[in-house]
mmCIF file with all atom_site columns, C-alpha atoms in Angstrom:
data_model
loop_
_atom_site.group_PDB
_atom_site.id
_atom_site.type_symbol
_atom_site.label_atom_id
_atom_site.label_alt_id
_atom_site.label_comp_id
_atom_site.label_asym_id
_atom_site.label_entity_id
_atom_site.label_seq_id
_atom_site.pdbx_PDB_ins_code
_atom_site.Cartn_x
_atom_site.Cartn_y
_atom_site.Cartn_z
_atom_site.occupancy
_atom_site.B_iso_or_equiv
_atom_site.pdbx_formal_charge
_atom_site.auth_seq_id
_atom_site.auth_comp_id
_atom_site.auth_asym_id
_atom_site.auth_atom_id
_atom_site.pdbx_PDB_model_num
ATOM 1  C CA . UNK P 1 1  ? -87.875 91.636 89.859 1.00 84.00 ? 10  UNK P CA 1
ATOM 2  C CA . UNK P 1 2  ? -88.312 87.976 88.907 1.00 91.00 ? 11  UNK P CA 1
ATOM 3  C CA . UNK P 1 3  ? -86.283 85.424 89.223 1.00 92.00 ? 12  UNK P CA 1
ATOM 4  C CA . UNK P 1 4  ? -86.523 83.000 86.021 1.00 93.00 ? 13  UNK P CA 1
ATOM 5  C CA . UNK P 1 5  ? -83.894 79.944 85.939 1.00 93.00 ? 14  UNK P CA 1
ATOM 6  C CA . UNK P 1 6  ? -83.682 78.475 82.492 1.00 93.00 ? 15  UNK P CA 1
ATOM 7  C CA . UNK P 1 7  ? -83.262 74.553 82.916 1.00 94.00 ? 16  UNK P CA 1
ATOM 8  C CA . UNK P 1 8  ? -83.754 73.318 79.191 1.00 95.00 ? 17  UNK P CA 1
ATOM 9  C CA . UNK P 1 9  ? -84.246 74.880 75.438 1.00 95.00 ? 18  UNK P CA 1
ATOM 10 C CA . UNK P 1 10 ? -86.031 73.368 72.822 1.00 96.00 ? 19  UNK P CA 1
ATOM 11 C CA . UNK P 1 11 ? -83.677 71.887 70.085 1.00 96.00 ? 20  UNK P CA 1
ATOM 12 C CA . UNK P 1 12 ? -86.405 71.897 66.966 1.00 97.00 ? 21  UNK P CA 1
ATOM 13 C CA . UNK P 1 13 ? -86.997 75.740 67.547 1.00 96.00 ? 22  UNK P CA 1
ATOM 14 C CA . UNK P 1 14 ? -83.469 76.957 67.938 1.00 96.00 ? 23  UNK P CA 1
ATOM 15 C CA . UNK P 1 15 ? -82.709 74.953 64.844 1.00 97.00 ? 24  UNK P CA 1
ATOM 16 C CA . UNK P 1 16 ? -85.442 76.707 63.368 1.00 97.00 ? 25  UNK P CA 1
ATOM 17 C CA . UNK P 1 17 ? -84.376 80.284 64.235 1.00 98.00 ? 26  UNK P CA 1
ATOM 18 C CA . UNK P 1 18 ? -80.908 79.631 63.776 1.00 97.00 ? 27  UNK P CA 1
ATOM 19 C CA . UNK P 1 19 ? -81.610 77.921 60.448 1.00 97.00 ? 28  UNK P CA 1
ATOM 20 C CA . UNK P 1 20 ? -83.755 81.151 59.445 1.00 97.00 ? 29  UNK P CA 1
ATOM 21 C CA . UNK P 1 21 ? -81.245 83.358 60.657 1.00 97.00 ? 30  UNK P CA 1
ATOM 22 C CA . UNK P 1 22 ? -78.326 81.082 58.269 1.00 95.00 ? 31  UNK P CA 1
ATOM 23 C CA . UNK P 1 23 ? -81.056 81.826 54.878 1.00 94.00 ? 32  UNK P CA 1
ATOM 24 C CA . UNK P 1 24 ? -80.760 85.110 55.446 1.00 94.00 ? 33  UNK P CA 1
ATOM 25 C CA . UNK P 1 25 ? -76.856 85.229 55.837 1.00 92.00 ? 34  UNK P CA 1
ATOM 26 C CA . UNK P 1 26 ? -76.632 83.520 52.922 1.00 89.00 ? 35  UNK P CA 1
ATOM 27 C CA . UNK P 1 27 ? -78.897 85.798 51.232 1.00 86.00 ? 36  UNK P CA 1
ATOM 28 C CA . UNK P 1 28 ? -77.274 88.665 52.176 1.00 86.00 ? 37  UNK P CA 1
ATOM 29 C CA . UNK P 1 29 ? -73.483 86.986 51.137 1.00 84.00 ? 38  UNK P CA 1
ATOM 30 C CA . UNK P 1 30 ? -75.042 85.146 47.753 1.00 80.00 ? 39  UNK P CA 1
ATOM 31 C CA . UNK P 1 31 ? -77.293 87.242 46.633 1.00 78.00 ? 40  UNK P CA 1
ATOM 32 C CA . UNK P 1 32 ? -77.325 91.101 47.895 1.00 79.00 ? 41  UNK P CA 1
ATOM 33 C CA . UNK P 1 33 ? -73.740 91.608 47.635 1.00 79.00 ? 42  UNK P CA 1
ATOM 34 C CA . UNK P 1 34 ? -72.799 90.273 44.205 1.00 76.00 ? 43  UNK P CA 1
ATOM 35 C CA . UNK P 1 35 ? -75.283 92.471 42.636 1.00 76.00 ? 44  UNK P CA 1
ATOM 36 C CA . UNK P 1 36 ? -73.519 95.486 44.709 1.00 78.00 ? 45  UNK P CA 1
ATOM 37 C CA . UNK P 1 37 ? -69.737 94.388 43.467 1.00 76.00 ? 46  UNK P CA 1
ATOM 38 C CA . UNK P 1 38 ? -71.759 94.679 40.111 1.00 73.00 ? 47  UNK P CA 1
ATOM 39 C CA . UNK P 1 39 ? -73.164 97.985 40.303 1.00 74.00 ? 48  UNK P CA 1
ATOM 40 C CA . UNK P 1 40 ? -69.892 99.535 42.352 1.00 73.00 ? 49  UNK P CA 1
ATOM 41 C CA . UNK P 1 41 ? -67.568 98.025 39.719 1.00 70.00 ? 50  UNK P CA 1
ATOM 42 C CA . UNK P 1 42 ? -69.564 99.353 37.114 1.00 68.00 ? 51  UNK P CA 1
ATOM 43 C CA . UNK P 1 43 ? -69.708 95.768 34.973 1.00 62.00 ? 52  UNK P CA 1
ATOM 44 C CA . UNK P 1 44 ? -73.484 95.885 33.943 1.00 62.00 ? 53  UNK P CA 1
ATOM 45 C CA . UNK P 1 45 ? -72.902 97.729 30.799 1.00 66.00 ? 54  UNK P CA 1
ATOM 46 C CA . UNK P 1 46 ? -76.007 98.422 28.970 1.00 67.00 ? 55  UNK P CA 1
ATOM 47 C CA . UNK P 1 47 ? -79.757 97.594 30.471 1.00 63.00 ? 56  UNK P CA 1
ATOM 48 C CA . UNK P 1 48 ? -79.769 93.789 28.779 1.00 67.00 ? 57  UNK P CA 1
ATOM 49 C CA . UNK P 1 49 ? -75.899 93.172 29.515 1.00 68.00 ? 58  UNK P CA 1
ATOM 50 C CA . UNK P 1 50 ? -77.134 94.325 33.449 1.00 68.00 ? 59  UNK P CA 1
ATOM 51 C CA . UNK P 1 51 ? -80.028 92.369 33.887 1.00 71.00 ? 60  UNK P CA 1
ATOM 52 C CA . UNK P 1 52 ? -78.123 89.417 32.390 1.00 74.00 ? 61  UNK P CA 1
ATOM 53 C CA . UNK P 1 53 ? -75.118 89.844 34.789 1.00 72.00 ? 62  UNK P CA 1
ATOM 54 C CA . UNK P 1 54 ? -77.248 90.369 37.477 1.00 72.00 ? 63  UNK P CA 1
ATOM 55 C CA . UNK P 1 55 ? -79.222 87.163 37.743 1.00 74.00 ? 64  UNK P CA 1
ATOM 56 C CA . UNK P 1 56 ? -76.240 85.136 36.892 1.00 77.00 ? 65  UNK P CA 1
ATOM 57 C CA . UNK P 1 57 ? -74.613 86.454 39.765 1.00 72.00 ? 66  UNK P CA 1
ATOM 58 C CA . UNK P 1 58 ? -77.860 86.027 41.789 1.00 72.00 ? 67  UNK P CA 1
ATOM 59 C CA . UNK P 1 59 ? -78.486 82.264 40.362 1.00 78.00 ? 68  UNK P CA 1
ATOM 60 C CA . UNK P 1 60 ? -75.238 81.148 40.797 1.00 75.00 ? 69  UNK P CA 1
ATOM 61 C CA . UNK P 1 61 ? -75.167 81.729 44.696 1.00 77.00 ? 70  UNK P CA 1
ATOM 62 C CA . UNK P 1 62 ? -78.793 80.309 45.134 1.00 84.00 ? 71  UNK P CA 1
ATOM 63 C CA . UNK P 1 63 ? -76.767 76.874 46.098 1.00 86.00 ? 72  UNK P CA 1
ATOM 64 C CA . UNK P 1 64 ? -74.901 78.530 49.090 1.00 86.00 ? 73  UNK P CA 1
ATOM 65 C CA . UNK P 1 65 ? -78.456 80.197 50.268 1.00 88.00 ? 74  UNK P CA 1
ATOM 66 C CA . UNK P 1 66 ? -79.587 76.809 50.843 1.00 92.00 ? 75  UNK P CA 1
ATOM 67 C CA . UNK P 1 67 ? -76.124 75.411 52.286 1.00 93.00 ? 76  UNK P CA 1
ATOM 68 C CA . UNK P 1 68 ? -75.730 78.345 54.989 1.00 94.00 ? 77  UNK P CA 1
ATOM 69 C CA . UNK P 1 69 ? -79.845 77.638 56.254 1.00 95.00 ? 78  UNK P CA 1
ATOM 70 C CA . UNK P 1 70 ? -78.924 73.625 55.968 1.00 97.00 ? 79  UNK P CA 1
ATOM 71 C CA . UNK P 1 71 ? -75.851 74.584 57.915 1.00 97.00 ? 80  UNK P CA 1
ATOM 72 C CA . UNK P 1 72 ? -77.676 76.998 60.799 1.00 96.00 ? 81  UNK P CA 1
ATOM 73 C CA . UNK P 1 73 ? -80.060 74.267 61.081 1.00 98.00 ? 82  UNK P CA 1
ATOM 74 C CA . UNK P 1 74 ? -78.165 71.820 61.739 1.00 98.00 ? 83  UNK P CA 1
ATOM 75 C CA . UNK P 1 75 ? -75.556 73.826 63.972 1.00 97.00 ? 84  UNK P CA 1
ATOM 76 C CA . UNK P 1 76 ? -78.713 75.306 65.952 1.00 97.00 ? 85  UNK P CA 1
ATOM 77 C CA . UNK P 1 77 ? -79.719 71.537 66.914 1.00 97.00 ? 86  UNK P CA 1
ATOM 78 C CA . UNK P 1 78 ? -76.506 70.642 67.623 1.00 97.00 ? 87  UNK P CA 1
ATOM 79 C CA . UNK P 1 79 ? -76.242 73.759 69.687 1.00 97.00 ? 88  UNK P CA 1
ATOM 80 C CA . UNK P 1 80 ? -79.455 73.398 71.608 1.00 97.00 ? 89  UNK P CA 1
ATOM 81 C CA . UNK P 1 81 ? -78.434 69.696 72.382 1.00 97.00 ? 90  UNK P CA 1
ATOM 82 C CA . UNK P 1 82 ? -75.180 70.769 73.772 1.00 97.00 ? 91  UNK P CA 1
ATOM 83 C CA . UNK P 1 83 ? -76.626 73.395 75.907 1.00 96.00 ? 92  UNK P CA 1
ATOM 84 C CA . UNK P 1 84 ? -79.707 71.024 77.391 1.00 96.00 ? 93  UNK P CA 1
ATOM 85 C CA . UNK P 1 85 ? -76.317 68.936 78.705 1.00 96.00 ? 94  UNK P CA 1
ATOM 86 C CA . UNK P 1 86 ? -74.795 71.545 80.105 1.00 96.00 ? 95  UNK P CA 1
ATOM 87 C CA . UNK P 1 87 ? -77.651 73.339 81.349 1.00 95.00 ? 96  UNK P CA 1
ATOM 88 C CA . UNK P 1 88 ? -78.770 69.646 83.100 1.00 94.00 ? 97  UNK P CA 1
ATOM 89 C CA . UNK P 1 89 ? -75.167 69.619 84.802 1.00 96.00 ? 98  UNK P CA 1
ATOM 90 C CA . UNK P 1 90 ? -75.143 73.274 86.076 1.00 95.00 ? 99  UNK P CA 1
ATOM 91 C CA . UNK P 1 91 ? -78.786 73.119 87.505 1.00 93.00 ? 100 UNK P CA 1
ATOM 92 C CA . UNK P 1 92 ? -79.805 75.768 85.074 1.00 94.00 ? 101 UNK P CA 1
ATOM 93 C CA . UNK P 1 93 ? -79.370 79.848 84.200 1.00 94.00 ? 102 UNK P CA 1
ATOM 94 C CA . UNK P 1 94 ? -80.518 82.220 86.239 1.00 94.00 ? 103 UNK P CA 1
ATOM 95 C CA . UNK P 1 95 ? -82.129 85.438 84.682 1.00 93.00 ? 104 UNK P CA 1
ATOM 96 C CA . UNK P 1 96 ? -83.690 88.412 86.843 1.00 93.00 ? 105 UNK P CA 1
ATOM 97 C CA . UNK P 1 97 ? -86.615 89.412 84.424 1.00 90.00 ? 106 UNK P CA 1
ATOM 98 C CA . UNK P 1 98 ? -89.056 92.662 85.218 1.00 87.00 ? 107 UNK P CA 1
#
């Protein structure tokens, strides 16, 4: 086994996946599960009334897509800076790799 001691973590490319990973929360929360509530509750009516309900219910959460990747960007730099501090102070993780 390997020992591998983590000393530092780039901040632009856990912003990056953590911003990623907040897009597709939001996707799943403002897009995926209105159109489910929809089809459970049995609201799209006929095929126009459907196709209408559905994209207003899809449009109208396209703002909160955006806010949760804005958000998991900003959190994972914030993150990544916090941990580079604290990662300086302790001297580092140590992780036994094969």
């Amino acid at each position: 086994m390997k020992n591998m001691t983590i000393t530092k973590i780039h901040v632009w490319s856990v912003a990056n996946f953590l911003g990623l990973m907040g897009i597709a929360t939001g996707a799943i929360k403002g897009v995926i599960l209105p159109v489910l509530a929809l089809v459970g509750a049995g609201a799209l009516g006929d095929v126009d009334g459907g196709i209408a309900k559905v994209s207003a219910a899809v449009s109208a959460d396209i703002g909160s897509v955006v806010a949760f990747g804005i958000g998991g960007w900003v959190g994972g730099a914030v993150y990544a800076w916090m941990a580079n501090w604290v990662l300086k102070w302790t001297k580092g993780i140590s992780v036994d790799t094969k």
